[in-house]
CSV table of C-alpha atoms in Angstrom, one decimal:
chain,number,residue,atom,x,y,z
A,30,UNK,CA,-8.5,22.7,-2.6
A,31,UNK,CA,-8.7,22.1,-3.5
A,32,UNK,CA,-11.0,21.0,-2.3
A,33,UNK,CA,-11.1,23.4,-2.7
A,34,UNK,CA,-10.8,26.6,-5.1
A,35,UNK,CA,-7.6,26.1,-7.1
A,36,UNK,CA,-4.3,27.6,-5.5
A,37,UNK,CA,-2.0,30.1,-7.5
A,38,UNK,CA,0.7,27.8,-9.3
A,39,UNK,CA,3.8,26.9,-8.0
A,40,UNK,CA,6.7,27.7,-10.0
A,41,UNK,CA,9.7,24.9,-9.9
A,42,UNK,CA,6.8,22.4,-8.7
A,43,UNK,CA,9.7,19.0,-8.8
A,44,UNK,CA,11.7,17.2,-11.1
A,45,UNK,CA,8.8,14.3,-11.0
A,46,UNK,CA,5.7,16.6,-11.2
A,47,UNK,CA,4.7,18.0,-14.7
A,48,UNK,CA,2.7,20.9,-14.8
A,49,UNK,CA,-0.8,20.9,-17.1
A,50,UNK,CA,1.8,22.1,-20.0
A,51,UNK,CA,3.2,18.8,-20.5
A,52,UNK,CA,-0.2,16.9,-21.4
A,53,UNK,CA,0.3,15.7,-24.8
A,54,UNK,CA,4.0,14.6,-24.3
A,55,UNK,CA,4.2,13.6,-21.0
A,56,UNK,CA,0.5,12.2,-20.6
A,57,UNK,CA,-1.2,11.1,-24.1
A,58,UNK,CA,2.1,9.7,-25.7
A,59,UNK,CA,2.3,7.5,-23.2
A,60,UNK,CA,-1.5,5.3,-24.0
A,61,UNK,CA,0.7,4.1,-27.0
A,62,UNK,CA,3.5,2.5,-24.7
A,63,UNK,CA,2.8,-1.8,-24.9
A,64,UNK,CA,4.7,-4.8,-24.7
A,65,UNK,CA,6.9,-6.7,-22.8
A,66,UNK,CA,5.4,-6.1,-19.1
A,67,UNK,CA,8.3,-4.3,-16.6
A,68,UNK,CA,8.3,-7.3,-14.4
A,69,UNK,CA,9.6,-9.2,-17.2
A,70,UNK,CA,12.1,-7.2,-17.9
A,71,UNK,CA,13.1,-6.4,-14.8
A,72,UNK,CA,12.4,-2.6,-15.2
A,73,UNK,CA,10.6,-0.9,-13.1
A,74,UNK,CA,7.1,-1.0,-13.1
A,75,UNK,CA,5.9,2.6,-14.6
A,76,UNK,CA,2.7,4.4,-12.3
A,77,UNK,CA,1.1,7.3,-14.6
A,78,UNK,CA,-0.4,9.4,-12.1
A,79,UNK,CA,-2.6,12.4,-12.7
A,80,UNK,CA,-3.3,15.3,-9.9
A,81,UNK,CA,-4.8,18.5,-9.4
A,82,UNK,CA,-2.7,19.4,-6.3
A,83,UNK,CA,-0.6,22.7,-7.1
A,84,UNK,CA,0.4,25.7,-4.8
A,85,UNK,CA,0.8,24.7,-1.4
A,86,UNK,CA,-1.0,21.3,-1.8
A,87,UNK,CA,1.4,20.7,-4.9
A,88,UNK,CA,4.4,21.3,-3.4
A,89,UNK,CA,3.6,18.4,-0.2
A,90,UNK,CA,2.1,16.1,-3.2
A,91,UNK,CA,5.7,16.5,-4.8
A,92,UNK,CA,7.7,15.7,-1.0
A,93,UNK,CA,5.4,12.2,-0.8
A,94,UNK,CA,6.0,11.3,-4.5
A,95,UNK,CA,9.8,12.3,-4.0
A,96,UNK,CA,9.6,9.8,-0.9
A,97,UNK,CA,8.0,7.2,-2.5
A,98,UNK,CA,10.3,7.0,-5.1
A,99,UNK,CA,13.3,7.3,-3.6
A,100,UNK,CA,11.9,4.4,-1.0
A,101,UNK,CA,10.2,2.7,-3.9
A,102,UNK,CA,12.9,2.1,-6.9
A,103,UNK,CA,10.8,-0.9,-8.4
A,104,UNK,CA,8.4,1.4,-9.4
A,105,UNK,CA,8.9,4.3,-11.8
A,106,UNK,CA,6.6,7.0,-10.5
A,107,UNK,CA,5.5,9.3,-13.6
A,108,UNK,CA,3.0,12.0,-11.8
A,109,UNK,CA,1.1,14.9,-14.2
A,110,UNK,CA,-0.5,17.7,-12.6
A,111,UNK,CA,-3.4,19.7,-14.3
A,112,UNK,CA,-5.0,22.6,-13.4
A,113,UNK,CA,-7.7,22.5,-10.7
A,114,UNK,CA,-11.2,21.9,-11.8
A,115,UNK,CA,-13.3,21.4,-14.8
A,116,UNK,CA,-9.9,21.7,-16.8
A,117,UNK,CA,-8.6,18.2,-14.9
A,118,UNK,CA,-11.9,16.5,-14.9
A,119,UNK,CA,-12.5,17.3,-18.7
A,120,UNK,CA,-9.1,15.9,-18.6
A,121,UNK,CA,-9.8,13.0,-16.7
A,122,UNK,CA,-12.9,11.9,-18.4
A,123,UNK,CA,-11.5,11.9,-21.8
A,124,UNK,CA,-8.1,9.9,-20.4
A,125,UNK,CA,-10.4,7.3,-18.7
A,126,UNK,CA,-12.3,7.1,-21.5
A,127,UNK,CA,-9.3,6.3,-23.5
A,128,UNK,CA,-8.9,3.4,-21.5
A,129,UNK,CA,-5.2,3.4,-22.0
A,130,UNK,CA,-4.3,7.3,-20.7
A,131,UNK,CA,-2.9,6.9,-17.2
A,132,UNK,CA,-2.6,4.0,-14.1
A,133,UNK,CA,-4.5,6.1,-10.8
A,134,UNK,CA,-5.6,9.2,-10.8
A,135,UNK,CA,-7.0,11.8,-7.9
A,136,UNK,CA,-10.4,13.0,-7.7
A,137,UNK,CA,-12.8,14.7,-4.9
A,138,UNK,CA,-15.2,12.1,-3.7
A,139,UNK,CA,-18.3,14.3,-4.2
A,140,UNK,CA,-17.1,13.7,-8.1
A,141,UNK,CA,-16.8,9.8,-7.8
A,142,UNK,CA,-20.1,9.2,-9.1
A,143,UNK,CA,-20.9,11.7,-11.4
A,144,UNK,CA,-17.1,10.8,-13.3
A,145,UNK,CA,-18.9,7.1,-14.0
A,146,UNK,CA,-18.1,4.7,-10.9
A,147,UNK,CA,-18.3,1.6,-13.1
A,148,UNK,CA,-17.9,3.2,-16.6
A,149,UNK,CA,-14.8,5.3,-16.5
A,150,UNK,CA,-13.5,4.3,-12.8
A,151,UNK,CA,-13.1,0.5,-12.3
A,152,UNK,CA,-13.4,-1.3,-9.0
A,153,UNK,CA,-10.6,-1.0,-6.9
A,154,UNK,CA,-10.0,-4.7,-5.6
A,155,UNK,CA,-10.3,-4.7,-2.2
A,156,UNK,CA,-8.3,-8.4,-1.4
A,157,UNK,CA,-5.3,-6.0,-2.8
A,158,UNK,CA,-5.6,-2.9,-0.9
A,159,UNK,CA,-6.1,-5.2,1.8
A,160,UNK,CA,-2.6,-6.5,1.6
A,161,UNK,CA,-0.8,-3.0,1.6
A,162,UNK,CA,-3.1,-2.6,4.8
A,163,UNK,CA,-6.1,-0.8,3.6
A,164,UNK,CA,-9.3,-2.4,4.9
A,165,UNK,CA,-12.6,-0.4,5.6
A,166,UNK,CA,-11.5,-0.6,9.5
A,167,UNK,CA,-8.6,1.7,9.1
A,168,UNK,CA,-10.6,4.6,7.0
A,169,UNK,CA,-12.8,6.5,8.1
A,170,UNK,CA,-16.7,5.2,7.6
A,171,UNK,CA,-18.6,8.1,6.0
A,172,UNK,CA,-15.9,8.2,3.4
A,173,UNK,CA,-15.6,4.6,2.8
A,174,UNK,CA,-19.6,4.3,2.3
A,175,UNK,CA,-19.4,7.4,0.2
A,176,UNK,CA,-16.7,5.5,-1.9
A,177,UNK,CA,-18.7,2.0,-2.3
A,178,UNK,CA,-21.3,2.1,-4.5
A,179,UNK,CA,-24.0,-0.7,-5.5
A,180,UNK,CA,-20.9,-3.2,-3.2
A,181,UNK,CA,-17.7,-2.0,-4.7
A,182,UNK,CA,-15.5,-0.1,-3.8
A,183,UNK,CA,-14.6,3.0,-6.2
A,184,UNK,CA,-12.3,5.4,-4.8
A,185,UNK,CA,-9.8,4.8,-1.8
A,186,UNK,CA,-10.3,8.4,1.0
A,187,UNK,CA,-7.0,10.0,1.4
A,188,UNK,CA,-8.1,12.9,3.3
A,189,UNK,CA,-11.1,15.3,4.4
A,190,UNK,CA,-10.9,19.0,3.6
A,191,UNK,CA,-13.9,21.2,4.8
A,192,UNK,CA,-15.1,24.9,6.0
A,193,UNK,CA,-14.0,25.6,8.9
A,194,UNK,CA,-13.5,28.8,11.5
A,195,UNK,CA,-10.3,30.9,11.6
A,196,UNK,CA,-9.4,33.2,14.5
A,197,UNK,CA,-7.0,36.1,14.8
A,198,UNK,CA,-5.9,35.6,18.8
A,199,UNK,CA,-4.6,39.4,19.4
A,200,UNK,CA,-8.0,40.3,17.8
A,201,UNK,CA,-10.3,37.9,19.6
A,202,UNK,CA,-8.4,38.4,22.6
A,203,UNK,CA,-8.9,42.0,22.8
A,204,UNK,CA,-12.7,41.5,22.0
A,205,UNK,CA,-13.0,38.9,25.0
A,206,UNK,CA,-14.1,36.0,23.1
A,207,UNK,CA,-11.6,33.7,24.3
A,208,UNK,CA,-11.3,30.8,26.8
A,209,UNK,CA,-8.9,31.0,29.3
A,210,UNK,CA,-6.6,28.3,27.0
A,211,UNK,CA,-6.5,30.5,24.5
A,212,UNK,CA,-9.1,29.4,21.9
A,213,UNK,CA,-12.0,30.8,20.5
A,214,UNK,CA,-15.2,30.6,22.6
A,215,UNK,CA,-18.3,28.1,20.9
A,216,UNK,CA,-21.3,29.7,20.1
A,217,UNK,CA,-24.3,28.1,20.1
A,218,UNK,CA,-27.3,29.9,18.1
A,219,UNK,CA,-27.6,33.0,15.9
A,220,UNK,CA,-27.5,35.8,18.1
A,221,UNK,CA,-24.7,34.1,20.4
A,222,UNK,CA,-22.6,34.0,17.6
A,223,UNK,CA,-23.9,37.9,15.6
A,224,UNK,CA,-23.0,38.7,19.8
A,225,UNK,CA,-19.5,37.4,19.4
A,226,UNK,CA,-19.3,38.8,15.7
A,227,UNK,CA,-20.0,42.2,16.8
A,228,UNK,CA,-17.4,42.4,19.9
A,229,UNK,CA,-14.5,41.4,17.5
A,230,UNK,CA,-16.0,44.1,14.9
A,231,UNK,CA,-15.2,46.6,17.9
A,232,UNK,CA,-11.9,46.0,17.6
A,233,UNK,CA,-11.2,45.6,14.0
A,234,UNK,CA,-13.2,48.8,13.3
A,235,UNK,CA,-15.0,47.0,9.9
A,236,UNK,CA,-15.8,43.6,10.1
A,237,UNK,CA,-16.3,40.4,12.3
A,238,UNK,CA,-15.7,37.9,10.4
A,239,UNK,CA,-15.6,37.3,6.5
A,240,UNK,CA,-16.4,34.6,4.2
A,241,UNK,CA,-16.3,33.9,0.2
A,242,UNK,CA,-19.4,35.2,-0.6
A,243,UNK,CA,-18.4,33.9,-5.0
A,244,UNK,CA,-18.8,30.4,-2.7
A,245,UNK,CA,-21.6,30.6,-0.6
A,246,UNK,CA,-22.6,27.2,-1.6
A,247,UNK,CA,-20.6,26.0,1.0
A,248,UNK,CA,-21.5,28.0,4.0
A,249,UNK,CA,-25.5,27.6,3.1
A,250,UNK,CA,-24.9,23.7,2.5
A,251,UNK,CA,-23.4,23.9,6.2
A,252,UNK,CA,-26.0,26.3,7.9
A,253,UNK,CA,-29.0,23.6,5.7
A,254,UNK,CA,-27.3,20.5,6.9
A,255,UNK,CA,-27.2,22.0,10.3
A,256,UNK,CA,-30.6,22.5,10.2
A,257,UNK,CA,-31.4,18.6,9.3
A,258,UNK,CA,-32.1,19.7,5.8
A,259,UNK,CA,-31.7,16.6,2.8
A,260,UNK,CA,-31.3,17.6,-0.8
A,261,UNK,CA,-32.9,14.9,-3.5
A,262,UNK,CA,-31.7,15.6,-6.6
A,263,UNK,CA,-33.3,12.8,-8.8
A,264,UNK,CA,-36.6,13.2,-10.9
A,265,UNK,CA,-37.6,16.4,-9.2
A,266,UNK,CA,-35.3,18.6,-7.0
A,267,UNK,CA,-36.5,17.7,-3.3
A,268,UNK,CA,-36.0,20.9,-0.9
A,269,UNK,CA,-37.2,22.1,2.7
A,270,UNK,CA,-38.0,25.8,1.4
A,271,UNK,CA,-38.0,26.6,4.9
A,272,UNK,CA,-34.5,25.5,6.2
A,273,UNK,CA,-33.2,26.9,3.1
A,274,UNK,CA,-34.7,30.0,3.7
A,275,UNK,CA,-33.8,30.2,7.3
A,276,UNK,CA,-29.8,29.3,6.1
A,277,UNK,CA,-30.4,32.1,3.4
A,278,UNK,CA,-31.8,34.6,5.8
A,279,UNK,CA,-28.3,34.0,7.8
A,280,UNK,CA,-26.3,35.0,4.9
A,281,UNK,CA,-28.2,38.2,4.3
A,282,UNK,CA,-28.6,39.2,8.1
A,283,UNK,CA,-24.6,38.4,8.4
A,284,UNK,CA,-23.7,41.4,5.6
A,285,UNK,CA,-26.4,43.8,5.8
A,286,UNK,CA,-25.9,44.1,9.5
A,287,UNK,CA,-22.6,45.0,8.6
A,288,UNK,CA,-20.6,41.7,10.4
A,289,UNK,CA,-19.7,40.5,7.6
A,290,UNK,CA,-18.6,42.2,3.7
A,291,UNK,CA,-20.9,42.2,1.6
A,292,UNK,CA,-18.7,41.0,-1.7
A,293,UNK,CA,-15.7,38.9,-0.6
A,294,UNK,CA,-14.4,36.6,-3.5
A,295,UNK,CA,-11.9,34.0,-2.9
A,296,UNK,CA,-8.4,35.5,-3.1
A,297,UNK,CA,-9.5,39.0,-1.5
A,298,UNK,CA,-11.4,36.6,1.7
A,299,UNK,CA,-7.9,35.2,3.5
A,300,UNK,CA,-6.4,38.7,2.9
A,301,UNK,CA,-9.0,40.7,4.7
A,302,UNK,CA,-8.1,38.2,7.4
A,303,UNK,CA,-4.8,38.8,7.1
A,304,UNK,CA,-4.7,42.1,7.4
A,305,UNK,CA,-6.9,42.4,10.2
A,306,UNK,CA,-10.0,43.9,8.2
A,307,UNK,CA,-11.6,41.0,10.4
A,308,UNK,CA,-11.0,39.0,13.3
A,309,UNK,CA,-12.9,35.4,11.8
A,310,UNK,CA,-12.9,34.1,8.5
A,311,UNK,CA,-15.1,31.1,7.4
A,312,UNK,CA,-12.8,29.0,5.1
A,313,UNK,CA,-11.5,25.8,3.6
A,314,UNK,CA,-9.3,24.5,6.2
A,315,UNK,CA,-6.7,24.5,2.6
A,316,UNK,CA,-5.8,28.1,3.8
A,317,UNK,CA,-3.7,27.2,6.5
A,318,UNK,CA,-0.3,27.2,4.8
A,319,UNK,CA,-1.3,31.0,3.7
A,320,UNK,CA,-1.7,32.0,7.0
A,321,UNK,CA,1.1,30.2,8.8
A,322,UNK,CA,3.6,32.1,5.9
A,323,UNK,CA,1.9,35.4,6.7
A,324,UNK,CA,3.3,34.7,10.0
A,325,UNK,CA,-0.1,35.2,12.0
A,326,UNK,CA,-1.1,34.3,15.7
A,327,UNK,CA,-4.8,32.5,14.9
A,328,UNK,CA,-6.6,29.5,15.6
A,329,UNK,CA,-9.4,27.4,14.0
A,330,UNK,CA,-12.5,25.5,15.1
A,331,UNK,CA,-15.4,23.6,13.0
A,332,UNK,CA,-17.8,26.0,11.4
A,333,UNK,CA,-20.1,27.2,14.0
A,334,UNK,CA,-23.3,26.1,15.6
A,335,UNK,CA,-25.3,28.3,13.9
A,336,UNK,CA,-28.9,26.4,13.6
A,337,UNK,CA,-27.1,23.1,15.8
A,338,UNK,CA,-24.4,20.9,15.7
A,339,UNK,CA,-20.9,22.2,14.1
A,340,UNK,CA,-21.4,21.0,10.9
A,341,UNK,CA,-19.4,22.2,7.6
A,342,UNK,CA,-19.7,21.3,4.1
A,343,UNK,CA,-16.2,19.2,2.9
A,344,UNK,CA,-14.8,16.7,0.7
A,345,UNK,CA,-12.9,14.2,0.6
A,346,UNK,CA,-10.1,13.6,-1.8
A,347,UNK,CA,-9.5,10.0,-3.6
A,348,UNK,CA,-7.2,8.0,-5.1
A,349,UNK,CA,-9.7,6.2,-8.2
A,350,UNK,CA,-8.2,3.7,-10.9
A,351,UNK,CA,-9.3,4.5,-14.3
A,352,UNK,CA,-11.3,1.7,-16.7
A,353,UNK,CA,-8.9,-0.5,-19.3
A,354,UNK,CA,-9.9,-1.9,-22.5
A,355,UNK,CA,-7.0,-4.7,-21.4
A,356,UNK,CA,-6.7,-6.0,-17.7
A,357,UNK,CA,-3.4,-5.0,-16.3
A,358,UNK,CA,-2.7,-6.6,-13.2
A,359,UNK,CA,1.0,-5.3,-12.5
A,360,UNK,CA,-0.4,-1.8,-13.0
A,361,UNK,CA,-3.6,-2.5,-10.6
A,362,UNK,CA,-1.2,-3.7,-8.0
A,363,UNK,CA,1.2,-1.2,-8.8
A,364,UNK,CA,-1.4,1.7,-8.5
A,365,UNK,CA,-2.8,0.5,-5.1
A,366,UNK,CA,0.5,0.3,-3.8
A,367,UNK,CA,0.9,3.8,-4.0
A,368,UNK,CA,-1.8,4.8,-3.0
A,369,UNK,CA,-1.4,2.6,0.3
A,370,UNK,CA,2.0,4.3,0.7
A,371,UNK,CA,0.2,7.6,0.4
A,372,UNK,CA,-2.5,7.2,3.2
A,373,UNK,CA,0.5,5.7,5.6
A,374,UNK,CA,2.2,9.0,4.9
A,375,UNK,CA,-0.6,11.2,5.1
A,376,UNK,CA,1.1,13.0,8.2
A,377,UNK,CA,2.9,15.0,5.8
A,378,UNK,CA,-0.6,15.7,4.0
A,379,UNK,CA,-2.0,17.0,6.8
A,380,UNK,CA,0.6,19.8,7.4
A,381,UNK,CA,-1.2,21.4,4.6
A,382,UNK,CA,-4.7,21.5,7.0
A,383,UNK,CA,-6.3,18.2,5.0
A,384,UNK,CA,-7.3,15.9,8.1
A,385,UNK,CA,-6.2,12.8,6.8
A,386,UNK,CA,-8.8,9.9,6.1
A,387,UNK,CA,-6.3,6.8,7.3
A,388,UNK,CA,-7.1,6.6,10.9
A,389,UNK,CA,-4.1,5.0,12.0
A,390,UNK,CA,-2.5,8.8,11.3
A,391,UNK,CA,-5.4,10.8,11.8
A,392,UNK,CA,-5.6,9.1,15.7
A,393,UNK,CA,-1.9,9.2,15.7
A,394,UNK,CA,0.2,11.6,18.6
A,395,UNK,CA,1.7,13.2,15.8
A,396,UNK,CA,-1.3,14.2,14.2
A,397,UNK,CA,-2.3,15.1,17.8
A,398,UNK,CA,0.5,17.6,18.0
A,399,UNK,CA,-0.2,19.5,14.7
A,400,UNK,CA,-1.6,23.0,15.7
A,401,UNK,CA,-4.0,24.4,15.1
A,402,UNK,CA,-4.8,21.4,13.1
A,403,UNK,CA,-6.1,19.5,16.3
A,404,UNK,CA,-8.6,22.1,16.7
A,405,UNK,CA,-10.9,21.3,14.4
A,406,UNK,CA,-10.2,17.6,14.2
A,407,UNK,CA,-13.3,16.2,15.1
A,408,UNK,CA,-14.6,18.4,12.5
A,409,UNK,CA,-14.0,15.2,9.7
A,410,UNK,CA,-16.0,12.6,11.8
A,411,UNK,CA,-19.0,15.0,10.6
A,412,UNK,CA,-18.1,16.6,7.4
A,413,UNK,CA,-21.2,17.2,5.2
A,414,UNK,CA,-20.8,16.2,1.5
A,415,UNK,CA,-22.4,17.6,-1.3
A,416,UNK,CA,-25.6,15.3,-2.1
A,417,UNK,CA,-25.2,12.6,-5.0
A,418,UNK,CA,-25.6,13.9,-8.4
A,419,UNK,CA,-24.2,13.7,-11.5
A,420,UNK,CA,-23.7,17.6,-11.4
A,421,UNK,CA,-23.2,17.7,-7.5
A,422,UNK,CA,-19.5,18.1,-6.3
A,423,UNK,CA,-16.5,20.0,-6.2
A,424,UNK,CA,-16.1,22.3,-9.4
A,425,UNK,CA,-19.2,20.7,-10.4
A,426,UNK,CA,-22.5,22.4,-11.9
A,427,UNK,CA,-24.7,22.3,-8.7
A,428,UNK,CA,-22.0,24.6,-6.8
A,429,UNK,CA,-21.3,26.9,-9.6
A,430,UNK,CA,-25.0,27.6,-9.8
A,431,UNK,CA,-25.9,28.4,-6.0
A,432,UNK,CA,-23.0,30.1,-6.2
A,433,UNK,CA,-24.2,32.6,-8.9
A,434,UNK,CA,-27.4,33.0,-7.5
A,435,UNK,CA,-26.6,33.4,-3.5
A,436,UNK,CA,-23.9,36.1,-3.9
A,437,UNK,CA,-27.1,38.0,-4.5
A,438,UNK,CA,-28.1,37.7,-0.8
A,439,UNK,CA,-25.0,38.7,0.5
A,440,UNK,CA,-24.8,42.0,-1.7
A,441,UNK,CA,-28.4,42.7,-1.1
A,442,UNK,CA,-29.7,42.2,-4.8
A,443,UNK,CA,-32.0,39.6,-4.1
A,444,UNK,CA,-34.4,38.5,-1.0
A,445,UNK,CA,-33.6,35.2,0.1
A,446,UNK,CA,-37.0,34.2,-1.6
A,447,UNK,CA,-35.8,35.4,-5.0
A,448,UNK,CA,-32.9,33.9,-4.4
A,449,UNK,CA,-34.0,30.9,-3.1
A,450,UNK,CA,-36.3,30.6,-6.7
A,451,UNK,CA,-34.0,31.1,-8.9
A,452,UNK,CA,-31.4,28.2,-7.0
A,453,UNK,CA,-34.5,25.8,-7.9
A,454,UNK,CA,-35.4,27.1,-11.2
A,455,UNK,CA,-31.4,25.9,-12.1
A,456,UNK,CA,-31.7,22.8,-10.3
A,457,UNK,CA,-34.4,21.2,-12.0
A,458,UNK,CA,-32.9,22.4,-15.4
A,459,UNK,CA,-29.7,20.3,-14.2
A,460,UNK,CA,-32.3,17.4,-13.3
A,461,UNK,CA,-33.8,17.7,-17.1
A,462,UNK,CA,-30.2,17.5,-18.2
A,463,UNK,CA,-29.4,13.9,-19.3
A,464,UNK,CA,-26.1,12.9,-17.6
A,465,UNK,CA,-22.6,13.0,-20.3
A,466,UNK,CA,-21.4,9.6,-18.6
């Protein structure tokens, strides 16, 4: 999560993955390797790669790179895997800035611009990516224009991840509120869906639904965009008080009319659906993997049409080429290779609930037959990123601050017109901040 919020680790990750331990050894000591170039030697050609993928996510990023070695023995595959978060992207910007640190590494597209598209990332050349089979045709658009910017392309879109709607079938089925194939009914409006929310509440005996209310940044990002709301976060911060208000207003009505918890936080939020404490849960479609172990019956859709269309705030994550003092060809080639390989393989990426950004896979009939992946599927074409920022993105300032302030609706501390002031006060501070790249 991701995408995400960061997974619990996973012990025994792989022989090939190094956990955020191993930095100075396995990461750092190797900016000082030079020389004679592996294609002269005949060695393999070494790919430092750096991640943030553990838990579930880590252990399906450790299948693919096991793959691609073992179908790959011209290149020496040397992955390092940090913790999710500002820990990797402190990480990251003082590697790239290093020049030397490490070949490709992954970041969340939201991030691409903010981390210094241009500075710290380098171009990736498209005549290369072509060749592995990459072209702007086979990736999905609103990724590949979020990954160009001023002409070049920065980042290359390996999947979408976003907030979707889980379902508990014996629940919903016993509150009526599903179609005669077995999936959850579409609401369309506030009270159709507070309607649908209350039936399922009848038969959990506590809640409807529940959501991360530590991360409603995401849900009131979904409920704004749905309203046609634009953020501009330049000179001044540019708002429509009254969409935000309205998305706000949702929030509070959800837990004070007693549909939804009023303090969820991220770890307690799938457990509540899990044990039945409600029969929908507004998530990251990460959590799949935690409730296929549990063993659960449920379903998912996209977010719900609350003020329109089913729109949920997402990312996207992306494979980005750190800056060089020295041009390295073989390594360039070497890292856009793999990255190729991974999008081609993203099938097994998408068992984890990541809708993969390679449309030859995400249109495939395997991808078709994923459940309940193919649910929400249609969900990526729309997915609504964070707006462009320096501090805008995943794990970045911009979500940590509406995050602090809009638990406060959810718990009943503050009106959504306090709250709603105080998200704008630390804004514009974040404006008046000069960016750090």
């Amino acid at each position: 999560m991701n995408v995400d919020p960061p997974h619990p680790p996973l012990p025994g990750i792989g022989r090939r993955a190094l956990l955020a331990g191993g930095l100075g050894a396995a990461g750092l000591a190797l900016a000082g390797c030079g020389g004679t170039t592996a294609a002269a030697t005949g060695a393999p050609v070494p790919i430092r790669q750096w991640n943030l993928f553990t838990g579930g996510d880590g252990a399906r990023m450790v299948e693919m790179h096991d793959r691609f070695a073992d179908e790959h023995p011209e290149y020496d595959l040397r992955p390092t895997t940090y913790l999710w978060g500002n820990p990797y992207y402190t990480k990251f910007a003082m590697g790239a800035a290093g020049g030397r640190s490490f070949d490709i590494g992954t970041l969340h597209l939201s991030r691409v611009k903010g981390m210094g598209a241009g500075t710290l990332i380098d171009p990736v050349p498209r005549d290369v990516l072509a060749e592995f089979g990459i072209t702007e045709e086979t990736v999905r658009p609103a990724l590949w224009e979020k990954a160009t910017v001023d002409g070049e392309l920065y980042a290359i879109p390996l999947d979408t991840h976003l907030v979707v709607t889980y379902y508990n079938r014996e629940v919903c089925e016993q509150a009526g509120v599903l179609e005669s194939d077995g999936t959850l009914v579409r609401t369309s409006g506030v009270e159709d869906l507070f309607d649908v929310l209350a039936a399922v509440k009848e038969v959990t005996g506590h809640f409807g639904i529940v959501m991360d209310t530590t991360g409603a940044w995401r849900q009131f990002w979904s409920l704004y965009r749905q309203l046609g709301g634009e953020m501009a976060l330049e000179d001044e911060l540019g708002l429509d008080d009254d969409k935000a208000l309205q998305s706000l207003d949702f929030l509070r009505r959800v837990s004070e009319e007693g549909l939804a918890p009023k303090a969820s936080d991220a770890p307690g939020t799938p457990a509540r659906f899990q044990n039945g404490i409600a029969g929908l849960m507004l998530a990251g479609n990460w959590e799949l993997p935690t409730m296929q172990d549990a063993g659960m019956d449920f379903g998912m859709r996209p977010f719900p049409g609350v003020f329109g269309d089913e729109l949920g705030q997402g990312d996207s994550h992306v494979f980005v080429l750190p800056h060089r003092r020295e041009p390295d060809e073989e390594a360039v080639r070497a890292s856009v290779a793999y990255a190729a390989w991974m999008l081609k393989n993203s099938i097994i990426w998408a068992g984890g609930g990541h809708t993969p950004a390679y449309l030859p896979v995400a249109e495939s009939e395997d991808y078709a037959a994923l459940e309940p992946q193919a649910e929400y599927r249609a969900a990526a074409d729309d997915v609504q990123l964070d707006p462009d920022a320096w501090f805008s993105g995943s794990a970045a300032a911009l979500m940590s601050e509406a995050n602090s302030v809009m638990a406060g609706v959810h718990n009943g501390s503050s009106t959504p017109e306090e709250t709603l002031a105080a998200f704008k006060r630390a804004v514009q501070k974040l404006i008046d901040t000069p960016p750090p790249v």
